[in-house]
XYZ file of C-alpha atoms in Angstrom:
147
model
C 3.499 62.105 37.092
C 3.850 58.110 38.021
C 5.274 57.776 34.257
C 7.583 60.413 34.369
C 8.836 58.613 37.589
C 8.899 55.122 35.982
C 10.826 56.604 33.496
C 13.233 59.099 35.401
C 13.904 56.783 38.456
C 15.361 53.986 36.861
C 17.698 56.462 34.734
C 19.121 57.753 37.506
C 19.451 54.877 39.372
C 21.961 54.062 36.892
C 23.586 57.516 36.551
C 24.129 57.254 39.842
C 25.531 54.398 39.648
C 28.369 54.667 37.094
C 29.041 57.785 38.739
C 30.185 55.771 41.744
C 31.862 53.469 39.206
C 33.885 56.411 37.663
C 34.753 57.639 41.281
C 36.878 54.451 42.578
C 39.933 53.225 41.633
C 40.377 49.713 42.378
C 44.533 49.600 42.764
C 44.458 45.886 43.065
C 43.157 45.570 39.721
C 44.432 48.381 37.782
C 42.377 50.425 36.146
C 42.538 49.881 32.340
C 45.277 47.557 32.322
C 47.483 50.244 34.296
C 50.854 48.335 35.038
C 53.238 49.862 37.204
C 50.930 50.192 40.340
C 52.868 52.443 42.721
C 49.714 53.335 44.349
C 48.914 49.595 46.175
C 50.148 49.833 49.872
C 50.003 53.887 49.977
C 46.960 55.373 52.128
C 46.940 58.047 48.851
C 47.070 57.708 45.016
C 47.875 61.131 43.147
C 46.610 60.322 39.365
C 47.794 62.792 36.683
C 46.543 62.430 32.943
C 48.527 64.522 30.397
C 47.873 64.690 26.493
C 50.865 65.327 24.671
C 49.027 68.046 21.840
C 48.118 70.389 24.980
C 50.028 73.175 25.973
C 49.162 73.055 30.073
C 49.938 69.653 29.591
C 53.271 71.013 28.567
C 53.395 73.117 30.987
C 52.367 70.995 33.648
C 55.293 68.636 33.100
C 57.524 69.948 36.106
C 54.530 70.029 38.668
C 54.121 66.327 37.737
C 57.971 65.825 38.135
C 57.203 67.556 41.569
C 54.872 65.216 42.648
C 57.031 62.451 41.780
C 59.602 63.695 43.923
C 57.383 64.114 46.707
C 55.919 60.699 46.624
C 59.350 58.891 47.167
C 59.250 56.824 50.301
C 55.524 58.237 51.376
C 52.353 57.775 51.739
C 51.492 59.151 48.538
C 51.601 56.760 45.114
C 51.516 58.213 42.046
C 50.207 57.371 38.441
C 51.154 59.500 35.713
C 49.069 58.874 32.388
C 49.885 60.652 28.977
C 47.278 59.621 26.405
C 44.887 61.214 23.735
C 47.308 61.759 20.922
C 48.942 59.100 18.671
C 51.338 56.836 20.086
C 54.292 58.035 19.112
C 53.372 61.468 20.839
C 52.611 60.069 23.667
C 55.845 57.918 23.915
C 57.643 61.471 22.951
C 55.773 62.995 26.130
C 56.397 60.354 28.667
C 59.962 60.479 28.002
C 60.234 63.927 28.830
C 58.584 63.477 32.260
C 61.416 60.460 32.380
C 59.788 58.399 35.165
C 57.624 54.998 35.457
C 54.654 56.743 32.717
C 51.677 54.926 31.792
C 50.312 55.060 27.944
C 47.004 55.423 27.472
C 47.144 54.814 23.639
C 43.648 53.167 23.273
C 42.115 55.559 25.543
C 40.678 53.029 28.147
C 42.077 55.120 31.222
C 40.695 58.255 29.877
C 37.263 56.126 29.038
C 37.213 54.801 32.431
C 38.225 58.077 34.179
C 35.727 60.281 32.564
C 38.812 62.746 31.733
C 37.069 65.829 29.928
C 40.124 68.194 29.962
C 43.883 67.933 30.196
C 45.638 68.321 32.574
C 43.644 66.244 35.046
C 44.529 65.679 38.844
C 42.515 63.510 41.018
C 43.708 61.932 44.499
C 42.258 58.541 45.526
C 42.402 57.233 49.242
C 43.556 54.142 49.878
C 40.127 52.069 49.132
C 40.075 53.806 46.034
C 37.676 56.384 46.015
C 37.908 59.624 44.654
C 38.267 62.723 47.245
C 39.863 64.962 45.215
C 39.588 66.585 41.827
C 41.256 69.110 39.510
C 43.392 71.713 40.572
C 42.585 71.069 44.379
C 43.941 68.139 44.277
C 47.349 69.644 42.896
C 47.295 72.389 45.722
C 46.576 69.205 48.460
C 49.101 67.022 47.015
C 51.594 70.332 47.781
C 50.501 70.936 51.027
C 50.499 67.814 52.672
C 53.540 66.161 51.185
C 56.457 68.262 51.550
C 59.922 67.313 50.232
């Protein structure tokens, strides 16, 4: 039993901790050499990773317009990130969403995000840690910011 703890302790010790990692969003630093940091100053960050090969991604495209919209002259920053294809599809998709878009070409923000599926939503507060995920955070971001 003592092994098994010497062994399982320290691994989750630093599970735990990269989980925490993966959680915040430092905005001062920019995550993954994310330029365009509309989030710094905000008390929220809406975060939206798209991959242009995926059809909700596709589909998604006016909610993330939506967002956008909402975020103008808020509380709310937002980060749109279209990555996980080859460049020139992801160029192709962050045109359509015509707005300040952030490539993720090398796949650093996806890396660094833990993204798993497309579309992904999180919300950050303004210290940077995560307090919303998914679809939740889609159906918050609605809610609270009206146009």
């Amino acid at each position: 039993m003592k092994l098994i703890f010497r062994i399982v302790a320290p691994v989750l010790v630093i599970f735990i901790g990269i989980q925490w990692q993966l959680g915040r969003l430092n905005f001062a630093r920019s995550p993954a050499g994310l330029s365009g940091n509309t989030c710094e100053g905000k008390n929220f960050c809406a975060m939206v990773y798209l991959a242009p090969w995926c059809p909700h991604c596709q589909s998604a495209i006016p909610y993330t317009q939506e967002i956008l919209a909402r975020s103008r002259g808020g509380d709310l920053g937002v980060r749109v990130v279209v990555g996980l294809g080859d460049p020139s599809q992801n160029m192709a998709m962050a045109q359509k969403i015509a707005m300040n878009v952030q490539l993720d070409n090398d796949k650093k923000i996806a890396s660094e995000m833990g993204i798993q599926g497309v579309p992904s939503y999180f919300v950050f507060d303004k210290e940077g840690t995560k307090i919303l995920e998914g679809m939740e955070s889609l159906t918050w971001i609605m809610e609270k910011f009206q146009r």
